[in-house]
Coordinates of N, CA, C and O in Angstrom, one line a residue:
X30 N 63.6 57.4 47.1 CA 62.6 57.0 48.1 C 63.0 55.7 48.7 O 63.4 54.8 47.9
X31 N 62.9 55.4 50.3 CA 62.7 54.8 50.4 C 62.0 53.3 50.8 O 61.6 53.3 51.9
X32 N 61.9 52.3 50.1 CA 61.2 51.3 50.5 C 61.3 50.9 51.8 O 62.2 50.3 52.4
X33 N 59.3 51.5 52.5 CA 59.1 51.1 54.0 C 58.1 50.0 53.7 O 57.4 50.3 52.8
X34 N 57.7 48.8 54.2 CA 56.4 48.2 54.1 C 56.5 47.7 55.3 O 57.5 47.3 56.0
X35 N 54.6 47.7 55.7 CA 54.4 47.2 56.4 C 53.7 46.1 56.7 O 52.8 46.1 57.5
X36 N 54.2 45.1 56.0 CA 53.2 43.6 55.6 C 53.8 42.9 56.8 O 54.8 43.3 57.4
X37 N 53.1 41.9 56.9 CA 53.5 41.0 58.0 C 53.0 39.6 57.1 O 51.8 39.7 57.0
X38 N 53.3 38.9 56.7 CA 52.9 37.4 55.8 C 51.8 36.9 56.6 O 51.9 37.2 57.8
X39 N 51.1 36.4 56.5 CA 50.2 35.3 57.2 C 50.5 33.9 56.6 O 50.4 33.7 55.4
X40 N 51.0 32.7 57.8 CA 51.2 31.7 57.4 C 51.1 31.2 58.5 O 52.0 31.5 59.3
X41 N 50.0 30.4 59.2 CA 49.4 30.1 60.0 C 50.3 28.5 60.5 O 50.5 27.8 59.6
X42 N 50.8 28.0 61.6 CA 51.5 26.7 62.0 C 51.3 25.7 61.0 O 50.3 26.1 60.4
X43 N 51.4 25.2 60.8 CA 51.1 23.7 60.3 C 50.9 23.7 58.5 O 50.8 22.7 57.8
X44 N 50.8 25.2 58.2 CA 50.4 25.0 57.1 C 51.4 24.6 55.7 O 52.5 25.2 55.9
X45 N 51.2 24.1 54.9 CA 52.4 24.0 53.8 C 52.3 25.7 53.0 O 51.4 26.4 52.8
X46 N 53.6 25.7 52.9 CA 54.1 27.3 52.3 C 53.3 27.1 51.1 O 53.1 25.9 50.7
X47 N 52.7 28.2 50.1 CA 52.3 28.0 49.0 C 53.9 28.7 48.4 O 54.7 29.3 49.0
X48 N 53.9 28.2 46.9 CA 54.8 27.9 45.6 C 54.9 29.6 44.9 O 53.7 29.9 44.6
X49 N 55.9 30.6 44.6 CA 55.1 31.6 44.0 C 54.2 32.6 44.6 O 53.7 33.6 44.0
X50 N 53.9 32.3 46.1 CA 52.8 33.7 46.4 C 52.8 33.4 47.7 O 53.6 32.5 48.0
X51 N 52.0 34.0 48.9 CA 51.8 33.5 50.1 C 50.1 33.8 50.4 O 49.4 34.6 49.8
X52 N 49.8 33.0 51.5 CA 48.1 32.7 51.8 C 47.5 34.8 51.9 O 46.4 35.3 51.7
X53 N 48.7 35.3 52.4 CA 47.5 36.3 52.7 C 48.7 37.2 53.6 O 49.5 36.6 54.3
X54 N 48.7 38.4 53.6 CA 49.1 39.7 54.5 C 48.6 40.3 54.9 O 47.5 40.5 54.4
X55 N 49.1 41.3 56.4 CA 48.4 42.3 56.9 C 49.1 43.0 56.8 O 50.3 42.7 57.0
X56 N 48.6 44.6 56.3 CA 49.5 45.9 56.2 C 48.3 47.1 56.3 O 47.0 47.1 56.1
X57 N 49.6 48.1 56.9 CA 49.1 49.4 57.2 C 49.2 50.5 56.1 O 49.5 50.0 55.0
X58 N 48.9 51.7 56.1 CA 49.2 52.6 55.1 C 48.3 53.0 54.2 O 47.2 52.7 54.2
X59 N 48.8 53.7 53.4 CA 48.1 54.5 52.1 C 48.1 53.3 51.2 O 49.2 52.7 51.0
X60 N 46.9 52.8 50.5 CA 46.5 52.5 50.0 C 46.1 52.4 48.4 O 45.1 53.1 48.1
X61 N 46.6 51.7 47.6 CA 46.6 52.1 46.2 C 46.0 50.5 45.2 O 46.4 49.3 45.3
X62 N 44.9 51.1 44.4 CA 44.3 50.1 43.8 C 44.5 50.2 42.6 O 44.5 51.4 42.3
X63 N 44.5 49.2 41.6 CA 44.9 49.5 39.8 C 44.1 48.4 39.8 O 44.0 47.5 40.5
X64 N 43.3 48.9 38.6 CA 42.7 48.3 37.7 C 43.0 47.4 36.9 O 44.0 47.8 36.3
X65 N 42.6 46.4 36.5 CA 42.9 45.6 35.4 C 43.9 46.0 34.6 O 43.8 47.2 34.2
X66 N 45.1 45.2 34.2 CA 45.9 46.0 33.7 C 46.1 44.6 32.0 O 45.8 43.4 32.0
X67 N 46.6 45.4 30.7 CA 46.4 43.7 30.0 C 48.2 44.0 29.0 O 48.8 45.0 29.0
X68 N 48.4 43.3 28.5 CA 49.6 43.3 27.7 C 49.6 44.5 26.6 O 50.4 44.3 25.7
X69 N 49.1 45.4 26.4 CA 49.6 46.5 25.4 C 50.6 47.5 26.3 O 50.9 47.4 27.5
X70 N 50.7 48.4 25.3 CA 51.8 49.3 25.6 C 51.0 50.8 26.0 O 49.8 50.8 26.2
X71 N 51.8 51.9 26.0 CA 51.6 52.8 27.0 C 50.8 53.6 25.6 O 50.3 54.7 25.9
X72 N 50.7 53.1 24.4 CA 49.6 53.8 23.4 C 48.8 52.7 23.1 O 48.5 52.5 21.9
X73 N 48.4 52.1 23.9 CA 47.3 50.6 24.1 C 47.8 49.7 22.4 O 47.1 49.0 21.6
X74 N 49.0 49.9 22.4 CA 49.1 48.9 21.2 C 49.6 47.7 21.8 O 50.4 47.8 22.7
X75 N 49.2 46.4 21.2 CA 50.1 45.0 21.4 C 51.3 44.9 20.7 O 51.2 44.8 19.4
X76 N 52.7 44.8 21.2 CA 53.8 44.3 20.9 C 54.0 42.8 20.9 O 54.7 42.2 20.2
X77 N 53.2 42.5 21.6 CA 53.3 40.0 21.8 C 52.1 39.6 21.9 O 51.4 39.7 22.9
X78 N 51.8 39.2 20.9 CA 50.5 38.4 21.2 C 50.7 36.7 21.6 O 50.0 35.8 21.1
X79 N 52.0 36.6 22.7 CA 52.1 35.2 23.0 C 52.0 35.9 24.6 O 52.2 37.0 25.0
X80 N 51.4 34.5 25.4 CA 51.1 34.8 26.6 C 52.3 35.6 28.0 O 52.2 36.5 28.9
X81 N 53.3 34.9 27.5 CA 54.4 35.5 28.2 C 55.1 36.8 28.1 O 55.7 37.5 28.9
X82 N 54.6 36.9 26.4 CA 55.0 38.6 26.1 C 54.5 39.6 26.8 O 55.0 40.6 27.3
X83 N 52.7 38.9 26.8 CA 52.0 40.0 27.4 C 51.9 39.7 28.9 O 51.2 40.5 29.5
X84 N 52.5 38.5 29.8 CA 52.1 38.9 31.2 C 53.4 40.1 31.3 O 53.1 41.2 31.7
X85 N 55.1 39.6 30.8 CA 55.5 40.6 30.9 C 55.6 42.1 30.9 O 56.2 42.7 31.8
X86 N 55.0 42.6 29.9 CA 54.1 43.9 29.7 C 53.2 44.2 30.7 O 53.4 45.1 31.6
X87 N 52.0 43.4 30.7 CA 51.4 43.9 32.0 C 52.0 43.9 32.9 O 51.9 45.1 33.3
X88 N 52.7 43.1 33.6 CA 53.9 43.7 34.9 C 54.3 45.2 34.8 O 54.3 46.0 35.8
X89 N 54.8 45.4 33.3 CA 55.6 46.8 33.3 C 54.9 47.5 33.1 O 55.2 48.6 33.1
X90 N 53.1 46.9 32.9 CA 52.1 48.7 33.5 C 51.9 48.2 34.5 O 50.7 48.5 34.8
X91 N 52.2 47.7 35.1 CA 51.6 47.4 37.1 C 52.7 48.1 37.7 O 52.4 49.0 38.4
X92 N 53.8 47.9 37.5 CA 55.4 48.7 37.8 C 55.3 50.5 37.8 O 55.4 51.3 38.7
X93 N 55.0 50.5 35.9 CA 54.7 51.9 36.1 C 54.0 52.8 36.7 O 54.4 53.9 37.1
X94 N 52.5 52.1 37.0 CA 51.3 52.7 37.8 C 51.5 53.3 39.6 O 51.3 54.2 40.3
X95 N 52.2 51.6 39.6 CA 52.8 52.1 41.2 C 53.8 52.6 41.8 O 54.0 52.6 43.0
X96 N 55.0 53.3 40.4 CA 55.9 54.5 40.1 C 55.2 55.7 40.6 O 55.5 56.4 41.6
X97 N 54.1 56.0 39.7 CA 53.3 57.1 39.8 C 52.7 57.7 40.8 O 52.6 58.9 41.0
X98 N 52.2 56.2 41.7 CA 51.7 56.6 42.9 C 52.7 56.4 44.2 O 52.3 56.2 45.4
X99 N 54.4 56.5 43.7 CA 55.3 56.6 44.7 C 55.5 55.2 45.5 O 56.0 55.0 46.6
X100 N 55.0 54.2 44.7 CA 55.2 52.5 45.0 C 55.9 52.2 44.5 O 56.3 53.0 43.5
X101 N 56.5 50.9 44.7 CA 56.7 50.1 43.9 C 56.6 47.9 44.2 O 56.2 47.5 45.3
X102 N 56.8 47.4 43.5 CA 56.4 46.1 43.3 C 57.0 45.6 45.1 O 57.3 44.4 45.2
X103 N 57.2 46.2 46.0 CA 57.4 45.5 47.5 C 56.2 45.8 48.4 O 56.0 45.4 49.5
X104 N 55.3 47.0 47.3 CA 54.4 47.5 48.4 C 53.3 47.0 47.7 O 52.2 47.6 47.6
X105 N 53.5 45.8 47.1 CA 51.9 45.0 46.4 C 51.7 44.1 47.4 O 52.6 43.6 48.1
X106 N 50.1 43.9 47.4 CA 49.2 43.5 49.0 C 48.5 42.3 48.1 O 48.2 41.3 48.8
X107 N 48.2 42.1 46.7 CA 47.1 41.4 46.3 C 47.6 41.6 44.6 O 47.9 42.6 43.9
X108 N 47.7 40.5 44.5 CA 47.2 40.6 42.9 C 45.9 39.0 42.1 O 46.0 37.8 42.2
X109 N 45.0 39.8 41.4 CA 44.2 38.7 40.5 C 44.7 38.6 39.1 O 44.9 39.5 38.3
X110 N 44.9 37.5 38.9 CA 45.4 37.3 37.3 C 44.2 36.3 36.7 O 43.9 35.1 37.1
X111 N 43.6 37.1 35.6 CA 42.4 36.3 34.5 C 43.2 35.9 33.5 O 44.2 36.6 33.3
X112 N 43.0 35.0 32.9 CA 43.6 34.1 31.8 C 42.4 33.5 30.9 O 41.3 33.0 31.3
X113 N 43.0 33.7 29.6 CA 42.4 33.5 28.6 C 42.0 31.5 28.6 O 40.9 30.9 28.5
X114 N 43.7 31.1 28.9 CA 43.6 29.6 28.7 C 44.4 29.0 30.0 O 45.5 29.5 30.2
X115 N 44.1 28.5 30.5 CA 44.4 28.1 32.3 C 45.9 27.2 31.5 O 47.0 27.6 32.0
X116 N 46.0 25.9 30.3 CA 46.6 25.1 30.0 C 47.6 26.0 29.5 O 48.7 25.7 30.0
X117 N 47.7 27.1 28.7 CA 48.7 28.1 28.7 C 49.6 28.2 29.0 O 50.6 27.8 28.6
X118 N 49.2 29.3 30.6 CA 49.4 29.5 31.3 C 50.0 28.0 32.1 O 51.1 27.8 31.5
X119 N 49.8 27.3 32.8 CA 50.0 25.9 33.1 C 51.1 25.4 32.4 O 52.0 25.1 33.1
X120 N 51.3 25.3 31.1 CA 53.1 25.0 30.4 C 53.9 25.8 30.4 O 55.1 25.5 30.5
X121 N 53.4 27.0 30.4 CA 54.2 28.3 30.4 C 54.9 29.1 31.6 O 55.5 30.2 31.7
X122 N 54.2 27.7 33.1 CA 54.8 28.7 34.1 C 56.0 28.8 34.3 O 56.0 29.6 35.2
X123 N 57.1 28.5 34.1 CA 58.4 28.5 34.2 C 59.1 29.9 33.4 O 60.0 30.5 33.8
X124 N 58.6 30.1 32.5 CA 58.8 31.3 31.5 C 57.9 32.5 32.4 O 58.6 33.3 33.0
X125 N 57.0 32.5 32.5 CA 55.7 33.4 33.1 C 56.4 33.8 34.2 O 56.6 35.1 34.3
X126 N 57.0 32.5 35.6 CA 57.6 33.0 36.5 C 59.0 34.3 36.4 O 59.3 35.3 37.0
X127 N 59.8 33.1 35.2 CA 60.9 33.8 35.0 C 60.6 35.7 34.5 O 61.4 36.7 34.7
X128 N 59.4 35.8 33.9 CA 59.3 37.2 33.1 C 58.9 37.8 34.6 O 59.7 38.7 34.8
X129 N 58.0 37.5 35.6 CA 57.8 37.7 36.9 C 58.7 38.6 37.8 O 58.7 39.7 38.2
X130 N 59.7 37.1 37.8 CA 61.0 38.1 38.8 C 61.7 38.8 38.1 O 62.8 39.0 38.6
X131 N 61.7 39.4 36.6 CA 62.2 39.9 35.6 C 61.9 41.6 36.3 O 62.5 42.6 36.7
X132 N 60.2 41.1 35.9 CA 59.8 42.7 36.0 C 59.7 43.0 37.9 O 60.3 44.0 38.3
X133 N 58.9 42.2 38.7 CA 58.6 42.4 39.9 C 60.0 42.2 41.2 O 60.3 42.9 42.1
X134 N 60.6 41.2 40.7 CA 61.3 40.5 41.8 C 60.9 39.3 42.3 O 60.3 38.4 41.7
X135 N 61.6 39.4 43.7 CA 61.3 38.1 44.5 C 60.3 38.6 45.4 O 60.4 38.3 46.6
X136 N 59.0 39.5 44.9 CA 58.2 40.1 45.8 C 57.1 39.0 45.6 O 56.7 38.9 44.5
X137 N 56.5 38.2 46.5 CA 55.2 37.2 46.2 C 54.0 37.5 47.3 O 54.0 37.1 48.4
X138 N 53.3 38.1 46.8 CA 52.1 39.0 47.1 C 51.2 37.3 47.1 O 51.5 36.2 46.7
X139 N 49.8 37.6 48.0 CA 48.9 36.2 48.1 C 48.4 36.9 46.5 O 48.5 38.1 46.3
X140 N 48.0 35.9 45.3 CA 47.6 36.0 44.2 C 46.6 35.1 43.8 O 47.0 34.0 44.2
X141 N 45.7 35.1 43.2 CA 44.7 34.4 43.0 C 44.4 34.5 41.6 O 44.1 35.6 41.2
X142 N 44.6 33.4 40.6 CA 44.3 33.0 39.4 C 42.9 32.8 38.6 O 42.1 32.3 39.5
X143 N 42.2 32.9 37.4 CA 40.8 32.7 37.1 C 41.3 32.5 35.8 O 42.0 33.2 35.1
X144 N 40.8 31.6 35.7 CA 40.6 31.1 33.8 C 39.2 32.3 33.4 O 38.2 32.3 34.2
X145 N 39.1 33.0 32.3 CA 37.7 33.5 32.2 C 37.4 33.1 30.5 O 38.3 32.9 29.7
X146 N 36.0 33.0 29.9 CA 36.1 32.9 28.2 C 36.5 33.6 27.1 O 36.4 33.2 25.9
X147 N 37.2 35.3 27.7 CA 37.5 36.1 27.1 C 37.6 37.5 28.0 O 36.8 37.8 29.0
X148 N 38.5 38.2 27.5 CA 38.7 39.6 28.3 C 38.1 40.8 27.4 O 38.4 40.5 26.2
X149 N 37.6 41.6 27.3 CA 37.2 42.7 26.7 C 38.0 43.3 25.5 O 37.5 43.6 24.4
X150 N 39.4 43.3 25.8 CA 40.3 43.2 24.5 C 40.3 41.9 23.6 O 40.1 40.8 24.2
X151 N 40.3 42.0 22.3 CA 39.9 40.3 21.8 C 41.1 39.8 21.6 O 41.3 38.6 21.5
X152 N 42.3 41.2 21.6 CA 43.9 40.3 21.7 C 44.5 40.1 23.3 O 45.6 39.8 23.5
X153 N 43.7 40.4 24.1 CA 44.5 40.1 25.1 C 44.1 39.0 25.9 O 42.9 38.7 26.1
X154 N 45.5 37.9 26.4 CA 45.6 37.0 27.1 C 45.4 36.7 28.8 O 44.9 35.8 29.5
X155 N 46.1 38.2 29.2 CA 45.4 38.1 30.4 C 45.2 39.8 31.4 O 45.7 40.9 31.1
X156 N 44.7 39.6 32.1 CA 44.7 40.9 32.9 C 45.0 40.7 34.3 O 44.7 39.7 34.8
X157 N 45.6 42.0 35.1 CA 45.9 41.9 36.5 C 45.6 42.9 37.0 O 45.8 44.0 36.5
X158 N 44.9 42.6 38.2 CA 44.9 43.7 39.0 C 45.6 44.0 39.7 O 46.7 43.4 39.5
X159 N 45.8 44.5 40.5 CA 46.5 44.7 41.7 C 46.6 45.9 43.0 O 46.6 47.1 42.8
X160 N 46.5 45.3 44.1 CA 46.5 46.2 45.5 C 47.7 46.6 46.1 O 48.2 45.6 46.4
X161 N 48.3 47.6 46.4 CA 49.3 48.2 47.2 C 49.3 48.7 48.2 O 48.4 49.5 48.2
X162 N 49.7 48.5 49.1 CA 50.2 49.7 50.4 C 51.1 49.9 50.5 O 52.0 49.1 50.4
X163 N 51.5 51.3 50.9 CA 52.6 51.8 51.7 C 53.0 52.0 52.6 O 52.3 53.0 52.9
X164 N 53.6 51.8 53.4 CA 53.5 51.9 54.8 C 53.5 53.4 55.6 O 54.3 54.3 55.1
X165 N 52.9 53.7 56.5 CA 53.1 54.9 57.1 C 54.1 55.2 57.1 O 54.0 56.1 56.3
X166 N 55.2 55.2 57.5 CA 56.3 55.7 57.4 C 57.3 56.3 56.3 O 58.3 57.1 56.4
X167 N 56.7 55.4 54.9 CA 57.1 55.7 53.9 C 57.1 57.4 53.3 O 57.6 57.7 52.2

């Protein structure tokens, strides 16, 4: 398959580039939304209970998911990332990024970060969501 996308970046004159992600895109196409996704494995077991183990993992069920639906990580539109501990996350971005372009690439989707007091799993660190399109043509 092909990789077609139809994003166009929004970065309006004058603005400073953000680090890691961009302000916002417009795109066409079929449409694909995933759910909260968190660091276990594909029989919901935890292999890392260190923050980096498990953003990596969740990437590779965000990866999988939008396998399934004939995507992949060039046709993500949005992603939210909840975090357990904002300070974590915060020393650990250099590792986090690197697990990042490990699993995703040099794809940087607009992303929006939330510290929350806990996620529903009591071992998991963080959760992502994430939005896709594909482009008509694809």
């Amino acid at each position: 398959m092909i990789a077609v996308t139809a994003h166009r970046v929004l970065q309006p004159a004058g603005w400073v580039r953000p680090i890691g992600h961009v302000n916002g895109v417009e795109a066409r196409g079929r449409q694909i939304f995933l759910g909260g996704q968190i660091g276990w494995n594909e029989h919901a077991e935890f292999e890392s209970f260190d923050l980096v183990g498990q953003v990596r993992q969740t990437l590779r069920n965000v990866v999988t998911l939008l396998a399934d639906a004939g995507a992949g990580p060039e046709h993500i539109t949005r992603m939210t990332w909840y975090l357990v501990d904002k300070r974590d996350y915060l020393r650990q971005l250099p590792a986090i990024g690197a697990a990042y372009c490990e699993v995703i690439g040099r794809q940087f989707p607009p992303m929006t970060a939330v510290e929350v007091r806990s996620l529903i799993e009591d071992r998991a660190l963080v959760e992502i969501e994430v939005t896709a399109v594909v482009g008509d043509d694809a």
